[in-house]
Amino acid sequence: MSTYSPPNQSDNPYIPFGDQRSAPFYNKDILSVLQFTRADLDYIFGVAHEMREMVTRVGTFDLLKGKILANLFYEPSTRTSSSFTSAMERLGGSVIPINEVHYSSVSKGESLPDTVRTLECYVDVIVLRHPEVGASALAAKYARKPVINAGDGVEEHPTQALLDLFTIVEELGKVDGLSVTMLGDLKYGRTVHSLARLLTLFDVNLKFVSPEILRMPPEIISELDQKGIPQSEHFSLEPVISETDVLYVTRVQKERFEDLSAYESVRDAFVITLQTLNKTKERMIIMHPLPRVGEISMEVDDDPRAAYFRQMEYGLYVRMALLAMVLGKA
Ligand code: NCD
């Protein structure tokens, strides 16, 4: 169900689908959620909404015809890389996929700055996923073309946070006043780091539920504190589940553990089942950035509160909006 209404065009200084090079984000990097204001979010979601209508009506159209995107992925990805590809192709542009950096000159020892300086000779925008914190900022420093952070190690995943927020708006019709519970690997999960930061623009109540060794990093807790966000930490879902409006479940990030026995000790700490649903509000949503590896039982998938498959679709429209914006066409 969609309850979000895009900004009234007569009130909106930006004309979606025009060639507005003075529009916000034209030629800008998308590196961190900290760069967004609430007005930016209204604008992005307004464009994403238009994108959804266009995809529903015509599927593919020529807004970015002739533009080329490099999808540079140093870490595995299914959703992020294919949704950026789909977004670019639905807008009439094309994509150079470098998903398996082992087959590129990276395996010969080429540095990230040299790789991006190479790619920008051939493309108009670079989408980068990298295992190191700060990699996208480094790439952006060297690239003259816009760089979009598609996940930099454990730090941030800003486009995921935008699509997560868009999902909340579309599904629940508002963000202010909601109680958002983040569950699972809050230490290494970059999606929850970005989403928690982005939610500081709203009047929300955050609850963090994790095993002791996977708590939300203290720097983020203190960032949220400084912004006056009510937050609490728990080691069990029980005390918070009944008041939760958004339950954001995450995978335990096995690849970030140095000690695999520590991973084994927490991998099955939380599993959402039909019994969990019995304790939730009637109107709430369960989200997950995916992939899941057992944290949500498949029996939950058919419940209307399970929003994680719809969440992936919202991601297409948000990424279409971002590409159109950074390339000056929204
Ligand atoms: C997430 C990621 O890569 O951080 N996946 C995604 O982009 N949808 C979450 C994860 O891998 O657990």
Short mmCIF file of C-alpha atoms and ligand atoms in Angstrom, two decimals:
data_model
loop_
_atom_site.label_atom_id
_atom_site.label_comp_id
_atom_site.label_asym_id
_atom_site.label_seq_id
_atom_site.Cartn_x
_atom_site.Cartn_y
_atom_site.Cartn_z
CA MET A 1 0.00 0.00 0.00
CA SER A 2 1.34 3.42 -0.86
CA THR A 3 0.45 6.32 1.36
CA TYR A 4 3.24 8.62 0.28
CA SER A 5 2.23 11.56 -1.85
CA PRO A 6 4.94 13.24 -3.90
CA PRO A 7 5.41 16.98 -3.42
CA ASN A 8 2.89 19.04 -5.34
CA GLN A 9 4.57 19.97 -8.63
CA SER A 10 3.49 23.59 -8.38
CA ASP A 11 5.22 23.81 -4.99
CA ASN A 12 8.27 21.95 -6.17
CA PRO A 13 11.06 24.12 -7.53
CA TYR A 14 12.54 21.13 -9.35
CA ILE A 15 10.94 19.72 -12.45
CA PRO A 16 11.53 15.97 -12.55
CA PHE A 17 12.91 14.74 -15.86
CA GLY A 18 14.01 18.18 -17.03
CA ASP A 19 17.63 18.97 -17.72
CA GLN A 20 18.38 20.91 -14.54
CA ARG A 21 22.08 21.11 -14.05
CA SER A 22 21.58 23.46 -11.13
CA ALA A 23 19.47 20.80 -9.41
CA PRO A 24 20.71 19.44 -6.08
CA PHE A 25 23.21 16.62 -6.40
CA TYR A 26 24.12 17.32 -10.02
CA ASN A 27 27.69 16.04 -10.37
CA LYS A 28 27.86 15.34 -6.61
CA ASP A 29 29.25 12.26 -4.90
CA ILE A 30 26.93 10.21 -2.69
CA LEU A 31 29.27 9.11 0.10
CA SER A 32 27.44 9.28 3.43
CA VAL A 33 23.93 9.81 4.73
CA LEU A 34 25.29 12.74 6.73
CA GLN A 35 25.16 14.81 3.55
CA PHE A 36 21.33 14.76 3.37
CA THR A 37 18.77 17.15 4.82
CA ARG A 38 15.08 16.44 5.20
CA ALA A 39 14.38 18.65 2.18
CA ASP A 40 16.82 16.49 0.15
CA LEU A 41 14.93 13.38 1.21
CA ASP A 42 11.58 14.87 0.14
CA TYR A 43 13.12 15.69 -3.20
CA ILE A 44 14.76 12.27 -3.72
CA PHE A 45 11.58 10.43 -2.71
CA GLY A 46 9.48 12.66 -4.97
CA VAL A 47 11.71 11.69 -7.91
CA ALA A 48 11.71 8.02 -6.83
CA HIS A 49 7.94 8.12 -6.84
CA GLU A 50 7.92 9.48 -10.39
CA MET A 51 10.36 6.72 -11.35
CA ARG A 52 8.00 4.10 -9.98
CA GLU A 53 5.15 5.51 -12.04
CA MET A 54 7.27 5.58 -15.19
CA VAL A 55 8.49 1.99 -14.68
CA THR A 56 4.92 0.84 -14.10
CA ARG A 57 3.69 2.73 -17.17
CA VAL A 58 6.48 2.27 -19.72
CA GLY A 59 9.16 0.04 -18.15
CA THR A 60 12.19 1.64 -19.78
CA PHE A 61 12.67 5.20 -21.00
CA ASP A 62 15.45 7.36 -22.36
CA LEU A 63 16.24 9.87 -19.62
CA LEU A 64 19.90 8.81 -19.38
CA LYS A 65 20.36 7.66 -22.97
CA GLY A 66 24.04 7.76 -23.86
CA LYS A 67 25.22 7.84 -20.24
CA ILE A 68 27.46 5.07 -18.91
CA LEU A 69 27.86 3.76 -15.36
CA ALA A 70 30.78 1.72 -13.98
CA ASN A 71 29.70 -0.80 -11.36
CA LEU A 72 32.97 -1.37 -9.50
CA PHE A 73 32.49 -4.06 -6.86
CA TYR A 74 35.38 -5.30 -4.70
CA GLU A 75 32.94 -7.27 -2.50
CA PRO A 76 30.10 -9.65 -3.38
CA SER A 77 26.69 -8.21 -4.21
CA THR A 78 23.45 -9.33 -5.79
CA ARG A 79 20.87 -6.64 -5.02
CA THR A 80 22.99 -3.51 -4.99
CA SER A 81 24.89 -4.25 -8.19
CA SER A 82 21.90 -5.58 -10.13
CA SER A 83 19.58 -2.82 -8.97
CA PHE A 84 22.08 -0.17 -10.11
CA THR A 85 22.36 -2.01 -13.44
CA SER A 86 18.61 -2.24 -13.78
CA ALA A 87 18.19 1.41 -12.74
CA MET A 88 20.68 2.60 -15.36
CA GLU A 89 19.23 0.41 -18.10
CA ARG A 90 15.62 1.35 -17.30
CA LEU A 91 16.73 4.96 -17.77
CA GLY A 92 18.19 4.10 -21.18
CA GLY A 93 21.85 4.21 -20.10
CA SER A 94 24.41 1.42 -20.09
CA VAL A 95 26.72 -0.24 -17.58
CA ILE A 96 30.29 -1.50 -17.44
CA PRO A 97 30.21 -4.21 -14.76
CA ILE A 98 33.42 -4.86 -12.86
CA ASN A 99 32.03 -7.28 -10.37
CA GLU A 100 34.91 -9.64 -10.21
CA VAL A 101 37.89 -7.39 -9.62
CA HIS A 102 40.15 -10.46 -9.75
CA TYR A 103 39.78 -10.35 -13.52
CA SER A 104 40.59 -6.64 -13.72
CA SER A 105 43.93 -4.86 -13.28
CA VAL A 106 43.20 -4.69 -9.54
CA SER A 107 44.61 -8.23 -9.41
CA LYS A 108 47.86 -6.84 -10.92
CA GLY A 109 48.13 -4.49 -7.96
CA GLU A 110 46.48 -1.37 -9.38
CA SER A 111 45.50 1.16 -6.70
CA LEU A 112 41.94 2.37 -6.20
CA PRO A 113 42.83 5.95 -7.28
CA ASP A 114 44.31 4.66 -10.54
CA THR A 115 41.37 2.35 -11.16
CA VAL A 116 38.83 5.18 -10.77
CA ARG A 117 40.93 7.57 -12.85
CA THR A 118 40.89 4.93 -15.58
CA LEU A 119 37.18 4.24 -15.42
CA GLU A 120 36.19 7.88 -15.46
CA CYS A 121 37.69 8.21 -18.92
CA TYR A 122 34.99 5.83 -20.11
CA VAL A 123 31.97 6.47 -17.90
CA ASP A 124 29.82 9.26 -16.42
CA VAL A 125 29.32 7.87 -12.90
CA ILE A 126 31.08 5.27 -10.73
CA VAL A 127 29.29 3.04 -8.22
CA LEU A 128 31.82 1.58 -5.79
CA ARG A 129 31.65 -1.18 -3.19
CA HIS A 130 34.84 -1.80 -1.25
CA PRO A 131 35.83 -3.64 1.96
CA GLU A 132 37.72 -0.67 3.42
CA VAL A 133 36.22 2.17 5.43
CA GLY A 134 36.73 5.45 3.58
CA ALA A 135 37.35 3.81 0.19
CA SER A 136 34.58 5.74 -1.55
CA ALA A 137 35.82 9.06 -0.12
CA LEU A 138 39.30 8.20 -1.42
CA ALA A 139 37.89 7.31 -4.85
CA ALA A 140 35.88 10.56 -4.90
CA LYS A 141 39.01 12.55 -4.10
CA TYR A 142 40.65 11.31 -7.27
CA ALA A 143 37.65 11.09 -9.58
CA ARG A 144 36.21 14.07 -11.43
CA LYS A 145 33.04 12.09 -12.14
CA PRO A 146 30.51 11.41 -9.36
CA VAL A 147 31.19 8.43 -7.09
CA ILE A 148 28.31 6.64 -5.37
CA ASN A 149 29.19 4.65 -2.24
CA ALA A 150 27.58 1.21 -2.51
CA GLY A 151 29.06 0.07 0.82
CA ASP A 152 32.49 0.86 2.27
CA GLY A 153 33.44 -1.87 4.71
CA VAL A 154 31.63 -1.64 8.02
CA GLU A 155 31.08 2.12 7.77
CA GLU A 156 28.21 3.22 5.52
CA HIS A 157 25.78 2.13 2.82
CA PRO A 158 23.98 5.39 2.05
CA THR A 159 21.88 4.30 -0.92
CA GLN A 160 20.58 1.35 1.12
CA ALA A 161 19.60 3.73 3.93
CA LEU A 162 17.74 5.93 1.43
CA LEU A 163 15.82 2.96 0.08
CA ASP A 164 15.16 1.75 3.62
CA LEU A 165 13.71 5.11 4.56
CA PHE A 166 11.68 5.24 1.33
CA THR A 167 10.31 1.81 2.25
CA ILE A 168 9.22 3.07 5.68
CA VAL A 169 7.52 6.12 4.14
CA GLU A 170 5.76 4.08 1.47
CA GLU A 171 4.66 1.33 3.83
CA LEU A 172 3.75 3.26 6.98
CA GLY A 173 3.08 6.72 5.54
CA LYS A 174 5.34 8.56 7.98
CA VAL A 175 8.61 8.38 9.90
CA ASP A 176 8.10 10.84 12.77
CA GLY A 177 6.77 9.17 15.87
CA LEU A 178 7.89 5.65 14.92
CA SER A 179 9.70 3.19 17.10
CA VAL A 180 12.44 1.51 15.04
CA THR A 181 14.14 -1.64 16.36
CA MET A 182 17.40 -2.74 14.75
CA LEU A 183 18.25 -6.38 15.37
CA GLY A 184 21.29 -8.59 14.79
CA ASP A 185 24.80 -7.55 13.85
CA LEU A 186 24.85 -3.87 14.78
CA LYS A 187 28.63 -3.80 15.07
CA TYR A 188 29.61 -4.76 11.55
CA GLY A 189 26.35 -4.04 9.68
CA ARG A 190 26.91 -0.93 7.59
CA THR A 191 23.22 -0.72 6.65
CA VAL A 192 22.20 -0.10 10.27
CA HIS A 193 24.99 2.43 10.74
CA SER A 194 23.71 4.47 7.80
CA LEU A 195 20.03 4.03 8.63
CA ALA A 196 20.47 5.02 12.30
CA ARG A 197 22.33 8.16 11.20
CA LEU A 198 19.72 9.02 8.58
CA LEU A 199 16.89 8.58 11.07
CA THR A 200 18.38 11.34 13.24
CA LEU A 201 16.65 13.74 10.82
CA PHE A 202 13.33 12.50 12.26
CA ASP A 203 11.56 12.30 15.56
CA VAL A 204 12.07 8.56 16.11
CA ASN A 205 12.78 6.23 18.98
CA LEU A 206 15.60 3.73 18.31
CA LYS A 207 16.03 0.37 20.00
CA PHE A 208 19.13 -1.73 19.39
CA VAL A 209 18.91 -5.47 20.00
CA SER A 210 22.05 -7.57 19.52
CA PRO A 211 24.34 -10.11 21.11
CA GLU A 212 26.75 -8.47 23.56
CA ILE A 213 29.68 -8.76 21.12
CA LEU A 214 27.74 -7.16 18.24
CA ARG A 215 26.47 -3.97 19.88
CA MET A 216 26.07 -0.71 17.98
CA PRO A 217 29.50 1.01 17.96
CA PRO A 218 29.90 3.59 20.76
CA GLU A 219 30.77 6.37 18.24
CA ILE A 220 27.37 5.96 16.61
CA ILE A 221 25.56 5.80 19.96
CA SER A 222 27.22 9.08 20.94
CA GLU A 223 26.46 10.68 17.54
CA LEU A 224 22.80 9.84 18.09
CA ASP A 225 22.95 11.10 21.68
CA GLN A 226 24.32 14.44 20.53
CA LYS A 227 21.37 14.74 18.16
CA GLY A 228 18.95 14.02 21.02
CA ILE A 229 17.61 10.74 19.63
CA PRO A 230 15.99 8.55 22.31
CA GLN A 231 17.72 5.16 22.11
CA SER A 232 18.12 2.03 24.18
CA GLU A 233 20.16 -1.18 23.95
CA HIS A 234 18.86 -4.69 24.66
CA PHE A 235 20.10 -8.26 24.45
CA SER A 236 16.60 -9.67 23.93
CA LEU A 237 13.76 -8.71 21.59
CA GLU A 238 11.10 -9.53 24.18
CA PRO A 239 10.91 -6.15 25.99
CA VAL A 240 10.62 -4.08 22.77
CA ILE A 241 8.81 -6.18 20.18
CA SER A 242 5.25 -5.15 21.12
CA GLU A 243 5.94 -1.42 20.70
CA THR A 244 8.01 -1.73 17.50
CA ASP A 245 6.74 -0.13 14.26
CA VAL A 246 9.75 -1.11 12.13
CA LEU A 247 11.76 -4.23 12.91
CA TYR A 248 14.98 -4.00 10.88
CA VAL A 249 16.68 -7.41 10.91
CA THR A 250 20.29 -7.91 9.80
CA ARG A 251 22.59 -10.82 8.95
CA VAL A 252 25.55 -11.59 11.19
CA GLN A 253 28.42 -10.44 8.94
CA LYS A 254 30.54 -13.60 8.93
CA GLU A 255 33.17 -12.10 6.60
CA ARG A 256 34.04 -9.38 9.16
CA PHE A 257 34.95 -11.80 11.99
CA GLU A 258 38.59 -12.58 12.66
CA ASP A 259 37.62 -15.44 14.95
CA LEU A 260 35.15 -17.85 13.34
CA SER A 261 34.27 -19.45 16.67
CA ALA A 262 32.99 -16.05 17.81
CA TYR A 263 30.80 -15.98 14.68
CA GLU A 264 29.50 -19.47 15.44
CA SER A 265 28.59 -18.38 18.96
CA VAL A 266 26.23 -15.62 17.72
CA ARG A 267 25.10 -16.69 14.25
CA ASP A 268 21.74 -18.01 15.41
CA ALA A 269 21.23 -15.61 18.30
CA PHE A 270 17.99 -14.18 16.87
CA VAL A 271 15.52 -15.83 14.51
CA ILE A 272 12.21 -14.22 13.57
CA THR A 273 9.40 -16.80 13.36
CA LEU A 274 5.59 -16.84 13.34
CA GLN A 275 5.79 -16.83 17.17
CA THR A 276 7.56 -13.46 16.98
CA LEU A 277 4.74 -12.10 14.79
CA ASN A 278 2.20 -13.03 17.48
CA LYS A 279 3.81 -10.42 19.72
CA THR A 280 3.96 -7.52 17.25
CA LYS A 281 1.54 -4.76 16.41
CA GLU A 282 -0.95 -5.52 13.67
CA ARG A 283 0.38 -2.58 11.64
CA MET A 284 4.17 -2.73 11.60
CA ILE A 285 6.79 -3.86 9.09
CA ILE A 286 9.70 -6.26 9.13
CA MET A 287 12.61 -5.15 6.97
CA HIS A 288 15.94 -6.75 6.04
CA PRO A 289 18.58 -5.45 3.60
CA LEU A 290 19.13 -9.09 2.52
CA PRO A 291 20.75 -11.53 2.00
CA ARG A 292 19.27 -13.43 4.94
CA VAL A 293 21.00 -16.53 6.23
CA GLY A 294 18.42 -17.83 8.67
CA GLU A 295 17.54 -14.72 10.75
CA ILE A 296 13.98 -14.67 9.36
CA SER A 297 12.22 -17.96 8.96
CA MET A 298 10.64 -18.43 5.50
CA GLU A 299 7.23 -19.01 7.09
CA VAL A 300 7.17 -15.25 7.84
CA ASP A 301 7.44 -14.31 4.14
CA ASP A 302 3.71 -14.52 3.40
CA ASP A 303 2.68 -12.25 6.25
CA PRO A 304 1.79 -8.73 5.06
CA ARG A 305 4.17 -7.31 7.69
CA ALA A 306 7.13 -8.92 5.86
CA ALA A 307 8.31 -5.94 3.78
CA TYR A 308 11.77 -7.17 2.77
CA PHE A 309 10.91 -8.22 -0.78
CA ARG A 310 9.01 -4.99 -1.41
CA GLN A 311 12.02 -3.13 0.07
CA MET A 312 14.22 -4.46 -2.77
CA GLU A 313 11.81 -3.11 -5.35
CA TYR A 314 11.75 0.33 -3.71
CA GLY A 315 15.55 0.24 -4.07
CA LEU A 316 15.25 0.27 -7.85
CA TYR A 317 13.24 3.52 -7.83
CA VAL A 318 15.52 5.22 -5.32
CA ARG A 319 18.63 4.28 -7.31
CA MET A 320 16.99 5.47 -10.54
CA ALA A 321 16.28 8.78 -8.80
CA LEU A 322 19.88 9.10 -7.55
CA LEU A 323 21.38 8.36 -10.97
CA ALA A 324 19.08 10.86 -12.66
CA MET A 325 20.00 13.45 -10.04
CA VAL A 326 23.78 13.10 -10.11
CA LEU A 327 23.68 13.12 -13.90
CA GLY A 328 21.65 16.35 -13.96
CA LYS A 329 18.41 14.93 -15.32
CA ALA A 330 16.07 15.23 -12.36
C1 NCD B 1 23.99 -5.48 2.71
C2 NCD B 1 25.44 -5.05 2.57
O1 NCD B 1 26.10 -5.39 1.59
O2 NCD B 1 25.86 -4.32 3.46
N1 NCD B 1 23.44 -6.00 1.54
C3 NCD B 1 22.87 -5.15 0.64
O3 NCD B 1 23.50 -4.27 0.10
N2 NCD B 1 21.55 -5.29 0.42
C4 NCD B 1 23.72 -6.32 3.90
C5 NCD B 1 24.50 -7.59 4.09
O4 NCD B 1 25.35 -7.97 3.29
O5 NCD B 1 24.22 -8.24 5.10
#
